[in-house]
CSV table of C-alpha atoms and ligand atoms in Angstrom, one decimal:
chain,number,residue,atom,x,y,z
D,1,MET,CA,0.0,0.0,0.0
D,2,SER,CA,1.3,3.4,-0.8
D,3,MET,CA,1.1,6.1,1.6
D,4,VAL,CA,1.8,9.9,1.1
D,5,PHE,CA,3.7,11.5,3.9
D,6,SER,CA,3.3,15.2,3.8
D,7,SER,CA,6.6,17.3,4.0
D,8,ASP,CA,5.2,19.0,7.3
D,9,LEU,CA,4.6,15.5,8.7
D,10,ILE,CA,8.2,14.5,7.9
D,11,GLU,CA,9.4,17.8,9.3
D,12,ALA,CA,7.4,17.2,12.5
D,13,ILE,CA,8.7,13.7,12.7
D,14,ARG,CA,12.4,14.9,12.2
D,15,ASN,CA,12.2,17.6,14.9
D,16,ALA,CA,10.0,15.7,17.4
D,17,ARG,CA,11.7,15.0,20.9
D,18,SER,CA,8.5,13.8,22.6
D,19,CYS,CA,6.1,11.4,21.2
D,20,LEU,CA,2.6,10.0,22.5
D,21,VAL,CA,0.8,7.2,21.0
D,22,LEU,CA,-2.8,6.6,22.1
D,23,THR,CA,-4.4,3.3,21.2
D,24,GLY,CA,-7.6,1.6,21.2
D,25,ALA,CA,-9.3,-1.8,20.4
D,26,GLY,CA,-8.7,-1.2,16.8
D,27,VAL,CA,-4.9,-1.9,17.2
D,28,SER,CA,-5.7,-5.4,18.4
D,29,ALA,CA,-8.3,-6.2,15.7
D,30,GLU,CA,-5.7,-7.8,13.4
D,31,SER,CA,-4.8,-10.0,16.2
D,32,GLY,CA,-8.3,-11.5,16.1
D,33,LEU,CA,-9.8,-9.7,19.1
D,34,GLN,CA,-13.1,-8.0,18.5
D,35,THR,CA,-13.2,-4.2,19.0
D,36,PHE,CA,-15.0,-2.9,22.0
D,37,ARG,CA,-18.0,-1.8,20.0
D,38,GLY,CA,-17.6,-4.8,17.7
D,39,MET,CA,-18.4,-7.2,20.4
D,40,GLU,CA,-22.0,-5.8,20.3
D,41,GLY,CA,-24.4,-8.7,19.7
D,42,LEU,CA,-21.4,-11.2,19.7
D,43,TRP,CA,-22.0,-12.5,23.2
D,44,ASP,CA,-25.5,-13.5,24.0
D,45,ASP,CA,-26.6,-10.2,22.4
D,46,PHE,CA,-25.0,-8.3,25.3
D,47,ASP,CA,-24.0,-4.6,24.9
D,48,PRO,CA,-20.3,-3.9,26.2
D,49,MET,CA,-21.4,-0.5,27.2
D,50,LYS,CA,-24.0,-2.0,29.6
D,51,LEU,CA,-21.8,-5.0,30.9
D,52,ALA,CA,-18.7,-2.9,31.5
D,53,THR,CA,-20.3,-1.2,34.4
D,54,PRO,CA,-20.2,-1.5,38.4
D,55,GLU,CA,-24.1,-1.6,38.2
D,56,ALA,CA,-24.0,-4.7,35.8
D,57,PHE,CA,-21.6,-6.5,38.1
D,58,ALA,CA,-23.7,-5.5,41.3
D,59,CYS,CA,-26.9,-7.0,39.6
D,60,GLU,CA,-25.6,-10.0,37.6
D,61,PRO,CA,-22.0,-10.6,38.8
D,62,LYS,CA,-22.0,-14.2,37.1
D,63,LYS,CA,-22.9,-12.8,33.7
D,64,VAL,CA,-20.3,-10.0,33.8
D,65,TRP,CA,-17.6,-12.3,35.2
D,66,GLU,CA,-18.3,-14.8,32.4
D,67,TRP,CA,-18.2,-12.2,29.8
D,68,TYR,CA,-14.7,-11.3,31.2
D,69,GLN,CA,-13.7,-14.9,31.2
D,70,TRP,CA,-14.9,-15.4,27.6
D,71,ARG,CA,-12.6,-12.5,26.6
D,72,ARG,CA,-9.7,-13.5,28.9
D,73,GLU,CA,-9.5,-17.2,27.5
D,74,LYS,CA,-8.8,-15.8,24.1
D,75,LEU,CA,-5.6,-13.9,25.1
D,76,PRO,CA,-3.3,-16.8,25.1
D,77,LEU,CA,-4.7,-17.9,21.7
D,78,VAL,CA,-3.7,-14.5,20.1
D,79,GLN,CA,-0.5,-12.8,19.0
D,80,PRO,CA,0.6,-9.2,18.8
D,81,ASN,CA,0.3,-8.0,15.2
D,82,PRO,CA,2.8,-5.8,13.2
D,83,GLY,CA,1.0,-2.7,14.4
D,84,HIS,CA,1.7,-3.6,18.2
D,85,ARG,CA,5.3,-4.4,17.0
D,86,ALA,CA,5.9,-1.2,15.2
D,87,ILE,CA,4.6,0.9,18.0
D,88,ALA,CA,7.0,-0.9,20.4
D,89,GLN,CA,10.0,-0.1,18.0
D,90,MET,CA,8.9,3.5,17.9
D,91,GLU,CA,10.2,3.9,21.7
D,92,LYS,CA,13.8,4.0,20.6
D,93,TYR,CA,13.5,7.0,18.2
D,94,PHE,CA,12.2,9.7,20.6
D,95,GLN,CA,13.9,11.1,23.8
D,96,ASN,CA,10.5,11.1,25.4
D,97,PHE,CA,8.1,8.4,24.4
D,98,LEU,CA,4.9,7.2,25.9
D,99,LEU,CA,2.3,4.8,24.7
D,100,VAL,CA,-1.1,5.3,26.4
D,101,THR,CA,-3.5,2.3,25.6
D,102,GLN,CA,-7.2,1.9,26.3
D,103,ASN,CA,-6.8,-1.7,25.7
D,104,ILE,CA,-6.9,-4.4,28.5
D,105,ASP,CA,-5.4,-7.2,26.4
D,106,GLY,CA,-1.7,-6.9,27.3
D,107,LEU,CA,-0.9,-7.2,23.7
D,108,HIS,CA,1.5,-4.1,23.5
D,109,GLN,CA,3.5,-5.5,26.4
D,110,ARG,CA,3.9,-9.0,24.6
D,111,ALA,CA,5.0,-6.9,21.4
D,112,GLY,CA,7.7,-5.3,23.5
D,113,SER,CA,6.5,-2.1,24.5
D,114,THR,CA,7.9,-0.8,28.0
D,115,LYS,CA,7.2,2.9,28.0
D,116,MET,CA,3.5,2.6,28.4
D,117,VAL,CA,0.6,3.1,30.7
D,118,GLU,CA,-2.8,1.3,30.7
D,119,LEU,CA,-5.6,3.7,31.2
D,120,HIS,CA,-8.3,1.1,31.5
D,121,GLY,CA,-6.6,-1.8,33.5
D,122,ASN,CA,-5.7,-5.2,32.4
D,123,LEU,CA,-7.9,-8.2,31.8
D,124,ASN,CA,-5.0,-10.6,33.2
D,125,ARG,CA,-5.5,-9.0,36.6
D,126,ASN,CA,-8.2,-9.6,39.3
D,127,LYS,CA,-9.1,-7.7,42.5
D,128,CYS,CA,-11.5,-7.9,45.2
D,129,SER,CA,-14.6,-5.6,44.6
D,130,ARG,CA,-14.9,-4.9,48.3
D,131,CYS,CA,-11.5,-4.5,50.0
D,132,GLY,CA,-9.6,-3.9,46.7
D,133,ILE,CA,-6.7,-6.3,47.2
D,134,MET,CA,-5.1,-7.8,44.0
D,135,ILE,CA,-6.0,-11.5,43.7
D,136,GLU,CA,-3.0,-13.4,42.2
D,137,THR,CA,-4.6,-16.9,42.1
D,138,LEU,CA,-8.3,-17.4,41.9
D,139,PRO,CA,-9.6,-19.5,44.7
D,140,VAL,CA,-11.1,-22.8,43.7
D,141,SER,CA,-14.9,-22.2,44.4
D,142,ASP,CA,-18.2,-23.3,42.9
D,143,GLU,CA,-19.3,-19.9,43.4
D,144,VAL,CA,-19.0,-17.8,40.2
D,145,PRO,CA,-17.5,-15.2,40.5
D,146,PRO,CA,-15.3,-16.5,43.4
D,147,ARG,CA,-14.9,-14.5,46.6
D,148,CYS,CA,-12.1,-12.9,48.4
D,149,GLN,CA,-11.2,-13.9,52.0
D,150,CYS,CA,-13.1,-10.7,52.9
D,151,GLY,CA,-16.2,-12.2,51.3
D,152,GLY,CA,-16.1,-9.5,48.6
D,153,ARG,CA,-16.8,-10.7,44.9
D,154,ILE,CA,-13.6,-10.9,42.8
D,155,ARG,CA,-13.7,-8.6,39.7
D,156,PRO,CA,-11.3,-8.0,36.7
D,157,ASP,CA,-8.9,-5.3,37.4
D,158,VAL,CA,-10.3,-3.0,34.7
D,159,VAL,CA,-12.0,0.5,34.7
D,160,TRP,CA,-15.7,0.3,34.1
D,161,PHE,CA,-17.9,3.2,32.8
D,162,GLY,CA,-18.6,5.6,35.7
D,163,GLU,CA,-15.4,4.6,37.4
D,164,MET,CA,-12.4,6.8,38.0
D,165,LEU,CA,-9.2,6.0,36.0
D,166,PRO,CA,-6.0,5.1,38.1
D,167,GLU,CA,-5.1,8.7,39.3
D,168,ALA,CA,-1.3,8.3,38.8
D,169,VAL,CA,-1.8,6.8,35.4
D,170,LEU,CA,-4.1,9.4,34.1
D,171,ARG,CA,-1.8,12.2,35.3
D,172,GLN,CA,1.2,10.6,33.6
D,173,ALA,CA,-0.7,10.5,30.3
D,174,TRP,CA,-2.0,14.0,30.7
D,175,ARG,CA,1.4,15.3,31.3
D,176,ALA,CA,2.7,13.5,28.3
D,177,ALA,CA,0.0,15.0,26.1
D,178,GLU,CA,0.9,18.5,27.4
D,179,SER,CA,4.6,18.2,26.3
D,180,ALA,CA,4.2,15.8,23.1
D,181,ASP,CA,5.6,17.3,19.9
D,182,LEU,CA,4.0,14.3,18.0
D,183,PHE,CA,0.7,12.6,19.0
D,184,PHE,CA,-0.6,9.3,17.3
D,185,SER,CA,-4.0,8.1,17.8
D,186,VAL,CA,-4.4,4.5,16.5
D,187,GLY,CA,-7.6,2.3,16.3
D,188,THR,CA,-9.9,4.2,18.5
D,189,SER,CA,-13.2,5.5,17.8
D,190,SER,CA,-12.3,8.6,20.0
D,191,VAL,CA,-15.6,8.3,21.9
D,192,VAL,CA,-14.5,7.2,25.4
D,193,GLN,CA,-13.5,10.0,28.0
D,194,PRO,CA,-11.1,11.1,29.3
D,195,ALA,CA,-8.8,9.0,26.8
D,196,ALA,CA,-10.3,11.0,23.9
D,197,SER,CA,-9.4,14.4,25.3
D,198,LEU,CA,-5.7,13.6,25.3
D,199,GLY,CA,-5.5,14.6,21.6
D,200,LEU,CA,-7.1,17.9,22.3
D,201,VAL,CA,-4.6,18.5,25.1
D,202,ALA,CA,-1.8,17.7,22.8
D,203,ARG,CA,-3.0,20.0,20.1
D,204,ASN,CA,-3.5,22.9,22.5
D,205,ASN,CA,0.2,22.5,23.3
D,206,GLY,CA,1.4,22.6,19.8
D,207,ALA,CA,1.6,18.9,18.9
D,208,PHE,CA,1.4,17.5,15.4
D,209,LEU,CA,-1.5,15.2,15.3
D,210,ILE,CA,-1.8,11.9,13.3
D,211,GLU,CA,-4.8,9.6,13.3
D,212,VAL,CA,-4.5,6.0,12.0
D,213,ASN,CA,-8.0,4.4,11.7
D,214,LEU,CA,-10.1,2.2,9.5
D,215,GLU,CA,-12.6,5.0,9.1
D,216,LYS,CA,-13.1,8.5,10.2
D,217,THR,CA,-13.9,9.3,13.7
D,218,GLU,CA,-15.6,12.0,15.6
D,219,LEU,CA,-12.3,13.7,16.1
D,220,SER,CA,-10.7,13.3,12.6
D,221,GLY,CA,-11.2,17.0,12.0
D,222,LEU,CA,-8.7,17.6,15.0
D,223,PHE,CA,-5.8,15.7,13.1
D,224,ASP,CA,-3.1,17.3,10.9
D,225,GLN,CA,-2.9,14.0,9.0
D,226,VAL,CA,-5.4,11.0,8.8
D,227,PHE,CA,-4.4,7.7,7.4
D,228,LEU,CA,-7.3,5.5,6.6
D,229,GLY,CA,-6.7,1.8,6.7
D,230,LYS,CA,-5.2,-1.1,9.0
D,231,GLY,CA,-3.1,-0.2,11.8
D,232,GLY,CA,-1.1,-3.4,11.3
D,233,GLN,CA,-0.2,-2.1,7.7
D,234,ILE,CA,0.2,1.6,8.4
D,235,MET,CA,2.1,1.6,11.5
D,236,PRO,CA,5.1,-0.4,10.0
D,237,LEU,CA,5.1,2.2,7.1
D,238,ILE,CA,5.2,5.1,9.8
D,239,LEU,CA,8.0,3.4,11.6
D,240,GLU,CA,10.0,3.2,8.4
D,241,GLU,CA,9.5,7.0,7.9
D,242,ILE,CA,10.5,7.8,11.5
D,243,ILE,CA,13.7,5.7,11.0
D,244,LYS,CA,14.6,7.6,7.8
D,245,ALA,CA,13.6,11.0,9.2
D,246,LYS,CA,15.7,10.4,12.4
D,247,ALA,CA,18.6,9.0,10.3
D,248,GLY,CA,18.7,12.2,8.3
D,249,SER,CA,18.3,14.5,11.2
H,1,BV8,C1,-14.8,8.5,33.9
H,1,BV8,C2,-12.4,-1.3,30.1
H,1,BV8,C3,-15.0,10.0,35.8
H,1,BV8,C4,-13.6,-2.4,30.3
H,1,BV8,C5,-13.2,0.7,29.1
H,1,BV8,C6,-22.2,9.1,32.5
H,1,BV8,C7,-22.0,8.5,33.7
H,1,BV8,C8,-20.5,8.2,34.0
H,1,BV8,C9,-19.6,8.5,33.0
H,1,BV8,C10,-19.9,9.0,31.9
H,1,BV8,C11,-21.3,9.4,31.5
H,1,BV8,N1,-21.2,9.8,30.3
H,1,BV8,C12,-20.0,9.9,29.8
H,1,BV8,C13,-19.2,9.4,30.9
H,1,BV8,C14,-17.8,9.3,30.7
H,1,BV8,C15,-17.5,7.9,30.3
H,1,BV8,C16,-17.6,7.9,28.6
H,1,BV8,O1,-16.5,8.1,28.2
H,1,BV8,N2,-18.7,7.5,27.9
H,1,BV8,C17,-18.6,7.4,26.7
H,1,BV8,C18,-19.2,6.3,26.0
H,1,BV8,C19,-19.4,8.7,26.2
H,1,BV8,N3,-16.1,7.5,30.7
H,1,BV8,C20,-16.1,6.9,31.8
H,1,BV8,O2,-17.1,6.5,32.6
H,1,BV8,C21,-14.7,6.8,32.5
H,1,BV8,N4,-14.5,7.2,33.7
H,1,BV8,O3,-15.3,9.3,33.2
H,1,BV8,O4,-14.7,8.7,35.5
H,1,BV8,C22,-16.5,9.9,36.2
H,1,BV8,C23,-16.7,9.0,37.3
H,1,BV8,C24,-18.1,9.0,37.7
H,1,BV8,C25,-19.0,9.9,36.8
H,1,BV8,C26,-18.7,10.5,35.8
H,1,BV8,C27,-17.3,10.7,35.4
H,1,BV8,C28,-14.3,5.3,32.2
H,1,BV8,C29,-14.2,4.9,30.8
H,1,BV8,C30,-13.3,3.5,30.7
H,1,BV8,C31,-14.5,2.4,30.3
H,1,BV8,N5,-13.7,1.1,30.2
H,1,BV8,N6,-12.6,-0.5,29.0
H,1,BV8,C32,-13.7,-3.2,29.2
H,1,BV8,O5,-12.8,-3.2,28.1
H,1,BV8,O6,-14.5,-4.3,29.3
H,1,BV8,S1,-13.5,1.5,27.7
H,1,BV8,C33,-13.6,0.7,26.4
H,1,BV8,O7,-13.7,1.6,25.1
H,1,BV8,C34,-12.3,0.0,25.9
H,1,BV8,O8,-11.2,0.2,26.8
H,1,BV8,C35,-11.9,0.4,24.5
H,1,BV8,O9,-10.7,0.5,24.4
H,1,BV8,C36,-12.6,1.8,24.8
H,1,BV8,C37,-12.6,2.8,23.6
H,1,BV8,O10,-13.1,2.1,22.7
H,1,BV8,P1,-12.1,1.9,21.4
H,1,BV8,O11,-10.8,1.4,21.9
H,1,BV8,O12,-12.1,3.2,20.6
H,1,BV8,O13,-12.9,0.8,20.6
H,1,BV8,P2,-14.0,1.0,19.6
H,1,BV8,O14,-14.5,-0.5,19.4
H,1,BV8,O15,-14.9,2.0,20.1
H,1,BV8,O16,-13.5,1.5,18.2
H,1,BV8,C38,-12.4,0.7,17.4
H,1,BV8,C39,-12.0,1.6,16.5
H,1,BV8,O17,-10.8,1.0,15.9
H,1,BV8,C40,-12.9,2.0,15.5
H,1,BV8,O18,-12.9,3.4,15.3
H,1,BV8,C41,-12.5,1.2,14.2
H,1,BV8,O19,-12.7,2.0,13.1
H,1,BV8,C42,-11.0,1.1,14.5
H,1,BV8,N7,-10.4,-0.1,13.9
H,1,BV8,C43,-11.0,-1.4,13.8
H,1,BV8,N8,-10.1,-2.2,13.2
H,1,BV8,C44,-9.0,-1.5,12.8
H,1,BV8,C45,-9.1,-0.2,13.4
H,1,BV8,N9,-8.3,0.8,13.3
H,1,BV8,C46,-7.0,0.4,12.6
H,1,BV8,N10,-6.9,-0.8,12.2
H,1,BV8,C47,-7.7,-1.9,12.4
H,1,BV8,N11,-7.4,-3.0,11.9
H,2,ZN,ZN1,-11.6,-8.4,49.8
């Protein structure tokens, strides 16, 4: 596939010291994981927006737990794709680099990303919904979901709608957006807050914004350059351009 890199994009890449990459479920689509809204109707015609809430867990803990188990069981069967791997390589070419992912699938870590934060938690971790302790090994129990020693129900360590994001993680992402010279948004519908505001923060602080998505999003107008297509194909080409621009600078 051919991609046109505008001269101001190449210039922005060459001069950039700080780079922030925001990713969403679309970056894991080519690994075979459904996107967040793509799961609609996939599982017992549940709506992810309704299931990923504390209310749903309070009313129907078994249903919510099993939905996460169904998603969790897929993780060992899928691999990071070229998009994850290109993003992991990008770390080396900027003095300051941060990957901010909304995804909970752990594929960025498996692709080698180290300078990263997870805004919405991680599907491989569990915690107690009452006392909050992390649960390393699930107790064997015929109750679903199993319970913590304190009696509280165990839940996935992910951020549900209506829940605060981890304070320190959000602050780190916000600060990175404030000081970014280059901001990539890859595979997110830019609907969920506060993640979707990071691009605005970066723009207000003078960053050059690039969006990579299968289709236009609500925020496409905010971006200096929009690449429409698959992240697994486009990100390796962007990495090539970064390597060239940095070699020349
Ligand atoms: C908060 C973890 C403060 C769980 C997720 C009313 C009450 C309470 C809150 C709100 C409210 N109204 C609004 C809010 C704020 C709310 C929100 O943003 N709602 C939206 C829907 C309007 N946000 C919150 O509640 C956040 N907390 O605000 O706290 C607060 C507290 C109390 C009261 C008020 C405020 C918490 C948000 C976190 C929710 N948890 N995930 C789980 O995963 O089960 S979010 C969930 O959506 C996933 O993390 C997902 O990553 C994320 C964003 O979705 P996307 O990643 O963009 O995925 P999506 O499917 O939408 O899009 C995929 C994109 O990829 C598409 O554009 C597609 O074109 C593209 N694509 C597909 N294939 C490819 C591709 N692109 C490239 N290549 C491909 N191959
Ligand atoms: Zn507990």
